[in-house]
CSV table of C-alpha atoms and ligand atoms in Angstrom, one decimal:
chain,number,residue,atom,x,y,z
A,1,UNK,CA,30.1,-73.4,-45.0
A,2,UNK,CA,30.9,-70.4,-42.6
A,3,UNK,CA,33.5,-70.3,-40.5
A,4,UNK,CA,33.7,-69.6,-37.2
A,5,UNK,CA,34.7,-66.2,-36.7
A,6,UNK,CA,32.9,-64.9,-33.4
A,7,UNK,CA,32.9,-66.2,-29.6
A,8,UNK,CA,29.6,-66.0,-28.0
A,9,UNK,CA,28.8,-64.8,-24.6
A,10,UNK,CA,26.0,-65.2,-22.3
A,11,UNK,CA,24.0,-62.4,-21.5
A,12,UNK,CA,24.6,-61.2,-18.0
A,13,UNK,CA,22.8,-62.0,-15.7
A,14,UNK,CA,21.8,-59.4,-13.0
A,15,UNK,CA,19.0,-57.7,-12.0
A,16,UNK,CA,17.1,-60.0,-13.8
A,17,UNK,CA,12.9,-59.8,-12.9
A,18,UNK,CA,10.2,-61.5,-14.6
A,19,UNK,CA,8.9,-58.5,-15.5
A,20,UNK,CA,7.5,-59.4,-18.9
A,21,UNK,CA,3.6,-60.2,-19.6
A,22,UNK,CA,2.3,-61.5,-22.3
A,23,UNK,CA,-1.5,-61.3,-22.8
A,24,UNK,CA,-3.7,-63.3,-24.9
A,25,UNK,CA,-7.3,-63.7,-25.5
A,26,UNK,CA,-8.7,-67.0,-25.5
A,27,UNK,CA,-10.4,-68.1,-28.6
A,28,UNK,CA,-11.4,-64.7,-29.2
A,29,UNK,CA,-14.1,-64.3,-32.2
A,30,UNK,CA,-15.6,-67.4,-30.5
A,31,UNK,CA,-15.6,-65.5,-27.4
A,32,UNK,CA,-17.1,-62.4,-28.6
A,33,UNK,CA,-19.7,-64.2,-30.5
A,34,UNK,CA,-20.8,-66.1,-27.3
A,35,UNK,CA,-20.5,-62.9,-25.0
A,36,UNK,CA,-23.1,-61.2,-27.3
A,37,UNK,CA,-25.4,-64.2,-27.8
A,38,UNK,CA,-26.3,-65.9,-24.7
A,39,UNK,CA,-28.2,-68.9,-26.4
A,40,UNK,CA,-24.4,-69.5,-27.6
A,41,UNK,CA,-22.6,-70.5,-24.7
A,42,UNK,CA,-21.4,-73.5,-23.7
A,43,UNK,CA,-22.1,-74.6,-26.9
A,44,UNK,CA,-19.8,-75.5,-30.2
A,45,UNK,CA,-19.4,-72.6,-31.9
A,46,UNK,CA,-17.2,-71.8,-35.5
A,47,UNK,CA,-16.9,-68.3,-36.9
A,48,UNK,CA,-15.7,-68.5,-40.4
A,49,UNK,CA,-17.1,-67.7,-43.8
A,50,UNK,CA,-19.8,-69.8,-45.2
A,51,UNK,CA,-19.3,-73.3,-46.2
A,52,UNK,CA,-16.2,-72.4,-48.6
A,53,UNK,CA,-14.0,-70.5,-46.6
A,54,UNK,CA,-12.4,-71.7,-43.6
A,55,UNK,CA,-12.3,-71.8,-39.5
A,56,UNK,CA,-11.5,-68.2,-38.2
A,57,UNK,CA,-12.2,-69.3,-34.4
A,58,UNK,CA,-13.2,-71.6,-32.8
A,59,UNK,CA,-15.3,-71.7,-29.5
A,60,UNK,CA,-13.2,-74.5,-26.7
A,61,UNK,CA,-16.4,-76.8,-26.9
A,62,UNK,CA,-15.9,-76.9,-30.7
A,63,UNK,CA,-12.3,-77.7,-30.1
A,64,UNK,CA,-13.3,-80.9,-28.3
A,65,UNK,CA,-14.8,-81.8,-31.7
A,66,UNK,CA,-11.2,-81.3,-33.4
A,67,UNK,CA,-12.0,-78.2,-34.8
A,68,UNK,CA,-9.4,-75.6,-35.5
A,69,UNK,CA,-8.2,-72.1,-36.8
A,70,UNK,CA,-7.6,-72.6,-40.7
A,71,UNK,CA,-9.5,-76.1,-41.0
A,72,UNK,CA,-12.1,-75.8,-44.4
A,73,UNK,CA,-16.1,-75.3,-42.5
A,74,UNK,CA,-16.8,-77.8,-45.0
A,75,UNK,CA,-14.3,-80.0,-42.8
A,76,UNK,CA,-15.8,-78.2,-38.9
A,77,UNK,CA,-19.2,-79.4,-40.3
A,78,UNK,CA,-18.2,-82.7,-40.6
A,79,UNK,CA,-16.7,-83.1,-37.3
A,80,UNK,CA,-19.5,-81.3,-35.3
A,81,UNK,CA,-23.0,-80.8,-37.7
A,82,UNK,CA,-24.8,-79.6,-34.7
A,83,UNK,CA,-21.9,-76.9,-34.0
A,84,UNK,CA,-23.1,-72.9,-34.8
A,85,UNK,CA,-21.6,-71.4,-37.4
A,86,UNK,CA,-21.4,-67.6,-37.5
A,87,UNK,CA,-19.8,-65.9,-40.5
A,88,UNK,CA,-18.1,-63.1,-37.5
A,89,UNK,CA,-18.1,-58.7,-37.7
A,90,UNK,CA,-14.6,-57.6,-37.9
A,91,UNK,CA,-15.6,-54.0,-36.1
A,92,UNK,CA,-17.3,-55.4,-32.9
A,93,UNK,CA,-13.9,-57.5,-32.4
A,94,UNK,CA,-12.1,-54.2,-33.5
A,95,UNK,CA,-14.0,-52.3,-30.7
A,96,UNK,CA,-14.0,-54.6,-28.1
A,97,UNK,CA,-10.3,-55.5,-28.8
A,98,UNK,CA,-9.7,-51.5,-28.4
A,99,UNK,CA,-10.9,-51.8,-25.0
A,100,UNK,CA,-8.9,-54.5,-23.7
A,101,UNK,CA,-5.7,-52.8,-24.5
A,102,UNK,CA,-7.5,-49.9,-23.1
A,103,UNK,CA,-7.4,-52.0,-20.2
A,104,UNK,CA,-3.7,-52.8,-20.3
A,105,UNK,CA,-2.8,-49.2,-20.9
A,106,UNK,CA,-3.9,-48.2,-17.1
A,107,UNK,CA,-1.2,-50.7,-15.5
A,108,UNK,CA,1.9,-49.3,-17.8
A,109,UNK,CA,2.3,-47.2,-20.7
A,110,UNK,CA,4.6,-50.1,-22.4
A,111,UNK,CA,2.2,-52.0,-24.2
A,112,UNK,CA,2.9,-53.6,-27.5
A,113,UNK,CA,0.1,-54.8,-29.5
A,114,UNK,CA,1.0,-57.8,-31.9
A,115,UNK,CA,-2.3,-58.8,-32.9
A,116,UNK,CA,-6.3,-57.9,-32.6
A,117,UNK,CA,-6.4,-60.2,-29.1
A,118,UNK,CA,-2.4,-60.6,-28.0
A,119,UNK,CA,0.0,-58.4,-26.9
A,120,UNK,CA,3.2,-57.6,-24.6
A,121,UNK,CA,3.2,-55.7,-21.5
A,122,UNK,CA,6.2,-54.5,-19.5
A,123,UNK,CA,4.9,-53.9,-16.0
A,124,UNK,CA,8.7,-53.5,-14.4
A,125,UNK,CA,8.3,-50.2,-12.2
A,126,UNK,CA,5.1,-50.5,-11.6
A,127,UNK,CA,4.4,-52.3,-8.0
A,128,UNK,CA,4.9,-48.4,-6.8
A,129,UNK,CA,1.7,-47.4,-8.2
A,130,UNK,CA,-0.5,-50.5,-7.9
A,131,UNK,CA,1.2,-51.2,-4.3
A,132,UNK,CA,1.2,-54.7,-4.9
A,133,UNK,CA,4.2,-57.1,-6.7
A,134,UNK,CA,3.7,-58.0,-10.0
A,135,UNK,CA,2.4,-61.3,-10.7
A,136,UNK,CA,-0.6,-59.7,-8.6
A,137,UNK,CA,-1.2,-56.9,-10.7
A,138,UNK,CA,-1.0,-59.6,-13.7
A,139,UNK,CA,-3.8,-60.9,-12.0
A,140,UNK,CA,-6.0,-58.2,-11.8
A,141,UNK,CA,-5.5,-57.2,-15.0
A,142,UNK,CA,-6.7,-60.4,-16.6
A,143,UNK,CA,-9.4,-60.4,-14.0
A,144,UNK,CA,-10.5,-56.8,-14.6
A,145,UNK,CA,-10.8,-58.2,-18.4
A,146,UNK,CA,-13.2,-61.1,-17.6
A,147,UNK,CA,-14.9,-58.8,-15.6
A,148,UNK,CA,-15.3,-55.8,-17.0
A,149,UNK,CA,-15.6,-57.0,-21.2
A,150,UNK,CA,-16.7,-60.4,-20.6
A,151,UNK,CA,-14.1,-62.7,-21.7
A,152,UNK,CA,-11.1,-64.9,-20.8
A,153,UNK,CA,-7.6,-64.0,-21.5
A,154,UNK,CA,-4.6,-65.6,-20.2
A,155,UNK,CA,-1.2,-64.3,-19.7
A,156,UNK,CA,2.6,-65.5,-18.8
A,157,UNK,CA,4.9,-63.6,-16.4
A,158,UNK,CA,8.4,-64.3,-17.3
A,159,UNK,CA,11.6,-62.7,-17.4
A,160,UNK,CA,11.3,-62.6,-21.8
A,161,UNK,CA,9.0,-61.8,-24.5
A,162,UNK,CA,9.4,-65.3,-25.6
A,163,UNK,CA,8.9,-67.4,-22.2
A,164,UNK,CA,6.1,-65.6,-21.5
A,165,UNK,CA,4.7,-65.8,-25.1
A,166,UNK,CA,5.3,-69.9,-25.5
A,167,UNK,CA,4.0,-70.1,-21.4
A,168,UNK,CA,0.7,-68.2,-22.5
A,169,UNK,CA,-0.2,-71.0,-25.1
A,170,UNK,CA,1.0,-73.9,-22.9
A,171,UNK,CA,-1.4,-73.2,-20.5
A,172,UNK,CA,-4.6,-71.6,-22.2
A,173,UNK,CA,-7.3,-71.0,-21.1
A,174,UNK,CA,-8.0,-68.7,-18.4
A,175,UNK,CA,-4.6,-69.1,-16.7
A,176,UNK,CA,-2.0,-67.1,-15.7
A,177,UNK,CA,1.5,-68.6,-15.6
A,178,UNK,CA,4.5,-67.3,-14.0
A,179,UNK,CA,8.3,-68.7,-15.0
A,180,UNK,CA,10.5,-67.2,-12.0
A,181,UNK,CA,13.6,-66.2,-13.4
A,182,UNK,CA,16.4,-68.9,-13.9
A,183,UNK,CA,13.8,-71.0,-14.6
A,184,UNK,CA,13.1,-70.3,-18.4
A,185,UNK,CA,15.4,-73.1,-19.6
A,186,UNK,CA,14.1,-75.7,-17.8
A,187,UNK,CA,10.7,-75.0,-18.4
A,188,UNK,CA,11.4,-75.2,-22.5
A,189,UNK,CA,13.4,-77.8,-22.4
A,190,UNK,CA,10.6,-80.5,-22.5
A,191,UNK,CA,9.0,-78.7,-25.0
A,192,UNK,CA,9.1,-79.9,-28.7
A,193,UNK,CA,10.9,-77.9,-31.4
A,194,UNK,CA,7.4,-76.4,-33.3
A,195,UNK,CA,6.6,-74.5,-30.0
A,196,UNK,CA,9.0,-71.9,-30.2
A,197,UNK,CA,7.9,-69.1,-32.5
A,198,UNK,CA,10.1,-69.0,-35.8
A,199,UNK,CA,10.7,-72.8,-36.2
A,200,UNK,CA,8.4,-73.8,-39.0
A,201,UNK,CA,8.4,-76.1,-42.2
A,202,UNK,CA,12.0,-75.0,-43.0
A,203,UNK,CA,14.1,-74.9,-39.8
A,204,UNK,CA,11.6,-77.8,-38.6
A,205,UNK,CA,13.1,-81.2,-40.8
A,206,UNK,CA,16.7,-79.6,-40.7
A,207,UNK,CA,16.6,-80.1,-36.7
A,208,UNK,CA,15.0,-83.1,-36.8
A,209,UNK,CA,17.4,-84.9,-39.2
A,210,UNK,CA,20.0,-84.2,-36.8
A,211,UNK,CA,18.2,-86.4,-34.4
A,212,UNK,CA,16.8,-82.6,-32.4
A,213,UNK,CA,13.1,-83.1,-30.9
A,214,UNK,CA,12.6,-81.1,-28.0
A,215,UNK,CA,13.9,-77.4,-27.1
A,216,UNK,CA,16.1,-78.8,-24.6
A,217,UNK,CA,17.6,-80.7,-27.8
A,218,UNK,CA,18.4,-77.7,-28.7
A,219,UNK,CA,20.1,-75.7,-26.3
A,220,UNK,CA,22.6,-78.5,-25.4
A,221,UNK,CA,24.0,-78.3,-29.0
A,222,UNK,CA,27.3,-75.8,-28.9
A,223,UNK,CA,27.9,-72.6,-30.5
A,224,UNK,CA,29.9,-74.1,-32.8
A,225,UNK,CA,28.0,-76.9,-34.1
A,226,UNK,CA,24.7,-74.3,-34.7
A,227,UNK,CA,27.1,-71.7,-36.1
A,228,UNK,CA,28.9,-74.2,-38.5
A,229,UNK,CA,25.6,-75.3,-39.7
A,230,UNK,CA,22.6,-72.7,-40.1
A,231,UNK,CA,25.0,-68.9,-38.8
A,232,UNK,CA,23.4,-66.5,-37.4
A,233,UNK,CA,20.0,-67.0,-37.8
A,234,UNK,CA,20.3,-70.8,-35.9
A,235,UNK,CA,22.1,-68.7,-33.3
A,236,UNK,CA,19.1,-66.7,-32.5
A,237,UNK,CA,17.0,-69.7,-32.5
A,238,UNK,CA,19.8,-71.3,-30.3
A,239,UNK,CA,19.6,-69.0,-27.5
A,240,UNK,CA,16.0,-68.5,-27.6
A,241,UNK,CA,16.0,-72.6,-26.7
A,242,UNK,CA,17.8,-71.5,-23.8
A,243,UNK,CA,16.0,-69.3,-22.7
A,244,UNK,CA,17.4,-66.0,-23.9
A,245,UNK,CA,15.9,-63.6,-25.6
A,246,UNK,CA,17.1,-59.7,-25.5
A,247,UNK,CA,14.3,-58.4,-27.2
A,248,UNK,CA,12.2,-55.2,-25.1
A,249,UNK,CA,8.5,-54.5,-24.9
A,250,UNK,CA,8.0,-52.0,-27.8
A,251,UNK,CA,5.3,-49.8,-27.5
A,252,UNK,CA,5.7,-48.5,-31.8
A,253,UNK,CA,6.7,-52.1,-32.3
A,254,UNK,CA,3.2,-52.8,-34.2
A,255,UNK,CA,3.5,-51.4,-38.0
A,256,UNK,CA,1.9,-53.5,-39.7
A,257,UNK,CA,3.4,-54.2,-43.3
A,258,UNK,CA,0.3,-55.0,-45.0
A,259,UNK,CA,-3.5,-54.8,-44.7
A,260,UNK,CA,-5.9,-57.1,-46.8
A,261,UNK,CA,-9.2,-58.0,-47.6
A,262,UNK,CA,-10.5,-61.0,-49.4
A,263,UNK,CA,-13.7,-62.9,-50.2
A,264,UNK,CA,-14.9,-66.7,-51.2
A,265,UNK,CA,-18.0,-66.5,-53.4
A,266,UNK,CA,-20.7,-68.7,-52.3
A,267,UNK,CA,-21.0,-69.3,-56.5
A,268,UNK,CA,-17.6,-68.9,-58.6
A,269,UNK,CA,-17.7,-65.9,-60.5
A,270,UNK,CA,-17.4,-65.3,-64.3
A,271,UNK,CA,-18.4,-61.6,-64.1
A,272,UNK,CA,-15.3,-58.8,-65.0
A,273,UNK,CA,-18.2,-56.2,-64.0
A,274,UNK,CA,-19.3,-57.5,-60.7
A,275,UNK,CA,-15.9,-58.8,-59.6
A,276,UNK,CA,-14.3,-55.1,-60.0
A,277,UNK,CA,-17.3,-53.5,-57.9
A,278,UNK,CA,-16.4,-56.4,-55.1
A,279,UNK,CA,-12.4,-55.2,-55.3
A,280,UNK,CA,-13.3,-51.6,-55.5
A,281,UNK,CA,-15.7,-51.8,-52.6
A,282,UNK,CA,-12.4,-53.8,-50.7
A,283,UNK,CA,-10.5,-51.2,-52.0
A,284,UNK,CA,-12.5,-48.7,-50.8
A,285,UNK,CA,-13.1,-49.8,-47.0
A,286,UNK,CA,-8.6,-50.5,-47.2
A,287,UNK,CA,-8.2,-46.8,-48.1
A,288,UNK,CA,-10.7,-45.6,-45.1
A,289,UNK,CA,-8.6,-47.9,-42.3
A,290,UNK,CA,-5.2,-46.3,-43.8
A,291,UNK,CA,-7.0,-42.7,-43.2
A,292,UNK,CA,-8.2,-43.8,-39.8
A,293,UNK,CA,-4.7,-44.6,-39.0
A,294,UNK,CA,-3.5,-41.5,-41.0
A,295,UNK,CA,-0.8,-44.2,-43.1
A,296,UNK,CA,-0.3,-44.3,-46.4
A,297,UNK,CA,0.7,-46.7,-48.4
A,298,UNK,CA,2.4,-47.5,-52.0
A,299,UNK,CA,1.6,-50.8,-53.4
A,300,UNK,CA,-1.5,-52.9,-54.1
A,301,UNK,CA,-1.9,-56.6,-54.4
A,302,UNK,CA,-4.7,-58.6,-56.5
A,303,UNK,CA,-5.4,-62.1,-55.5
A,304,UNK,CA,-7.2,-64.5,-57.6
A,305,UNK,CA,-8.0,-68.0,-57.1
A,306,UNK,CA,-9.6,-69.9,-59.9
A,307,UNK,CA,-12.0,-72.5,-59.6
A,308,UNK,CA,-9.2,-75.2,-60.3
A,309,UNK,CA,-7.9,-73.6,-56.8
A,310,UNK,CA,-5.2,-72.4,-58.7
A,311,UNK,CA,-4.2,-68.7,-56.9
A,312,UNK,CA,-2.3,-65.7,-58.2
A,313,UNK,CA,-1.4,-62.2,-56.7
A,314,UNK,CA,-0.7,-59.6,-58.9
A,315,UNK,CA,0.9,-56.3,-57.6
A,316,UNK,CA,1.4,-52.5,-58.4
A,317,UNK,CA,3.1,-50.2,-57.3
A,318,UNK,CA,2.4,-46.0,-57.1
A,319,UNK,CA,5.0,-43.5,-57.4
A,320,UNK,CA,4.3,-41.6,-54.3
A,321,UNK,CA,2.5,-43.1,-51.0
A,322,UNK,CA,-1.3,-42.7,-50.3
A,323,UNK,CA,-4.6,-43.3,-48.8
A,324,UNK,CA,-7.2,-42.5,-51.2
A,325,UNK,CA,-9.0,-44.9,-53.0
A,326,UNK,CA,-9.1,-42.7,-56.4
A,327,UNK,CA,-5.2,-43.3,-56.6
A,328,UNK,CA,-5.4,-46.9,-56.4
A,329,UNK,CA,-8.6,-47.4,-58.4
A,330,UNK,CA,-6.6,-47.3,-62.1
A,331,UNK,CA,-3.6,-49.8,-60.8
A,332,UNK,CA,-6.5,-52.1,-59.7
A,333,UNK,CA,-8.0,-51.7,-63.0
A,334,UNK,CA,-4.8,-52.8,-65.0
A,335,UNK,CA,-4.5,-55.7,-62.1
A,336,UNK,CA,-8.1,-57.2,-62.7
A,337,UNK,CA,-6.9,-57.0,-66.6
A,338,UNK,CA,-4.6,-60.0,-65.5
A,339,UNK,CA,-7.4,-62.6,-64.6
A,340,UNK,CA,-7.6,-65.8,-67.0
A,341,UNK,CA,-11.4,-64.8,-68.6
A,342,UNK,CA,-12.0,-68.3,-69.4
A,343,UNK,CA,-11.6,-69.2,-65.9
A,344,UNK,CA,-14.4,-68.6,-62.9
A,345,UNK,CA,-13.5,-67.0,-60.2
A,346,UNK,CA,-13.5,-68.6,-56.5
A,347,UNK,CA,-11.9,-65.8,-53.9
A,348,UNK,CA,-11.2,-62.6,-54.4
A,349,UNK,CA,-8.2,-60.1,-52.3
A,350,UNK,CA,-7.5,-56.9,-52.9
A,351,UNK,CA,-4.4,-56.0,-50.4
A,352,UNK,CA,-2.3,-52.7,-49.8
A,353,UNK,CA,1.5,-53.5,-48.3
A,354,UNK,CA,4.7,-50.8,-48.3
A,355,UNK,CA,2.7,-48.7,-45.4
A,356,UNK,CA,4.1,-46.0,-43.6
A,357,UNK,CA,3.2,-43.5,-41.5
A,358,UNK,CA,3.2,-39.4,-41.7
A,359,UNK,CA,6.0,-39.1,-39.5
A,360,UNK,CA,8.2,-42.3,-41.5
A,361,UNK,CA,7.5,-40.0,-44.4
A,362,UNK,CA,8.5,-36.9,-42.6
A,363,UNK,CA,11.8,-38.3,-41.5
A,364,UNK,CA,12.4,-40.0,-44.8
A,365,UNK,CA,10.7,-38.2,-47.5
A,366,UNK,CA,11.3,-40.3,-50.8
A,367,UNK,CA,11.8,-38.1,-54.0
A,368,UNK,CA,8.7,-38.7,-55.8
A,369,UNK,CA,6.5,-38.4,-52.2
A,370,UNK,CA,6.0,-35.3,-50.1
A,371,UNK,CA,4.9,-32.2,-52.2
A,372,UNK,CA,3.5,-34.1,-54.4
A,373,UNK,CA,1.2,-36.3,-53.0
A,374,UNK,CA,-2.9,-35.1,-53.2
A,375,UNK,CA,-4.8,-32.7,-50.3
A,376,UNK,CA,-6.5,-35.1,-48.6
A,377,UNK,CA,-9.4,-32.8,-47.1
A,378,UNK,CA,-11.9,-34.5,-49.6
A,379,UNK,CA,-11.2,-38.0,-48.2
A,380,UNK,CA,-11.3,-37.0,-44.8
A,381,UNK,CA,-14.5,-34.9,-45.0
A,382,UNK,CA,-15.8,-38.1,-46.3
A,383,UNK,CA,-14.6,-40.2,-43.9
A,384,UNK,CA,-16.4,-37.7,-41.1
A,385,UNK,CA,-19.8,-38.0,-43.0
A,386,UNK,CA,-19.0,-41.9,-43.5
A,387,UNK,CA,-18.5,-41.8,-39.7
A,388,UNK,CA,-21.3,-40.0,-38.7
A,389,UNK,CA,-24.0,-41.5,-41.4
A,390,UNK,CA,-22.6,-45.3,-41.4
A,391,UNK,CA,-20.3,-46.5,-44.3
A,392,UNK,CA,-23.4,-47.0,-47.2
A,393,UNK,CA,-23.9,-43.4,-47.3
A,394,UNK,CA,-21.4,-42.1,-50.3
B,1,MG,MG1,-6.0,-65.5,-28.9
């Protein structure tokens, strides 16, 4: 066990503003899909893959029905036959997600993105320019949203990343919260354990068999005790409970680690030949988003679910970094040698993870990448014509 070595301090406390928003969009595929569609609205609506796969979204009438993110559709259809199921297009969310941020980006430069609809905003130093304090310009910028795309998004105004972040989901949809400042503890402390970001399966039963339900549980446990018991990273947790969080608003914050791409076949597959055209096409359409994004990346992943649901990920790894497709396509090649032949396949994932970007690579050029690594100008002249004569064209 580890012994106590440090004192801990509070944070002080001065000029402390809730300055923080965090935005989120409510049930956003759902949304989209009902924004395009008209005969949708009001109406129960899943997007997810076909009957195999599982809830993406969820429209709020679906909801009623039980229905939620990650639930099998064989499950949704159960609960609500008469719901509409839509199997969802990745690039409209992508482009209509690019202009909500766009949105953000005209009330303060520090906007970090965390997901396709959610994100941080710090808005501190900016009543000057909007002339108005800042839970109104929160307003107007969730309103400008509804107006001027079409859908809800809700928001929290709070001194923390983590207030506002927990505040946003208490009080979806369509709502904007604000926790004035010295109010953050009391506002989690009626708030059970799983709220808070970071307490999951594992940290979950270890609270609760010391008798811990709610955050406020929590925070009145001492330094000591949380130190004795789970160090440093029960601290964190700890503070959060009270109310404390020192992270900032970072704008470069968003790098994300890994992209993927995977498919449930309406029929399991026994086909070597047709299952590596479906991972080279994933493969394919990764290597174009790195390019977009101008990241490269170093490792690729194979997942494989069997028909017995049994799942495996296989992984390669290059010895330099990069975006095209040709250096990934004989690592995928040895990866699909890995599948069970006797066994059908149910889902498919091809995945790319170690990304960076040019300037990581720049700063920290690893022996084997930099000189080496291929001219690109094929790829990207492809990408242009890809761009300008839709993806089916090469
Ligand atoms: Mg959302």
């Amino acid at each position: 066990m580890p012994m106590l070595t440090t004192t801990w301090q509070p944070p002080q406390k001065h000029h402390r503003k809730a300055t923080i928003l965090h935005v989120d969009a409510d049930a956003f595929f759902a949304s989209v899909e009902q924004l395009l569609e008209p005969s949708y609205r009001g109406k129960p609506l899943v997007v997810g893959g076909r009957d195999r796969g599982v809830v993406c979204s969820a429209s709020y009438e679906a909801r009623r029905y039980g229905i939620h993110s990650a639930m099998p559709i064989y499950k949704a259809r159960q609960l609500c036959p008469e719901a509409i199921f839509v199997r969802g297009n990745s690039a409209v969310y992508r482009e209509i997600s690019q202009r909500m941020f766009a949105i953000f980006h005209d009330y303060t430069p520090t906007v970090e993105i965390t997901s396709i609809d959610e994100g941080y905003l710090d808005l501190s130093g900016t009543e000057m320019m909007h002339k108005a304090d800042l839970s109104t310009i929160a307003m107007r910028i969730l309103q400008r949203v509804e107006k001027e795309i079409g859908i809800t998004i809700s928001g929290a105004l709070s001194t923390s990343k983590l207030v506002s972040k927990i505040s946003t989901s208490q009080f979806k949809p369509r709502k904007l919260t604000l926790i004035a400042p010295g109010k953050e503890r009391a506002f989690l402390s009626g708030l059970p354990l799983k709220s808070m970001p970071g307490i999951g399966k594992r940290s979950l039963p270890q609270f609760e068999y010391l008798g811990l339900k709610t955050l406020g549980d929590l925070a009145a446990m001492t330094f000591e005790e949380i130190w004795n018991r789970f160090g440093a990273g029960g601290i964190v947790l700890w503070e959060r409970a009270q109310g404390i969080d020192r992270r900032c608003v970072n704008p470069e914050g968003y790098r994300r680690k890994s992209i993927s791409e995977e498919k449930t076949f309406t029929m399991d597959i026994s086909s070597q030949y047709f299952l590596e055209q479906e991972t080279m096409k994933m493969l394919k359409d990764l290597c174009y988003q790195l390019r977009k994004r101008e990241l490269y990346a170093k490792t690729i992943l194979l997942k494989i679910r069997y028909s017995s649901f049994q799942t495996y990920t296989h992984q390669k790894t290059l010895e330099s970094v990069s975006n095209d497709e040709d250096d990934f396509r004989p690592l995928l090649k040895e990866l699909l040698k890995c599948r069970q032949l006797d066994k059908k396949v149910r889902l498919i994932g091809v995945g790319l993870k170690n990304i960076q970007s040019e300037l990581q690579l720049q700063l920290f050029p690893s022996t084997q990448s930099g000189g080496k690594r291929k001219p690109e100008s094929l790829q990207l002249a492809l990408d242009r014509i890809r761009k300008t004569h839709g993806a089916n064209v090469i």
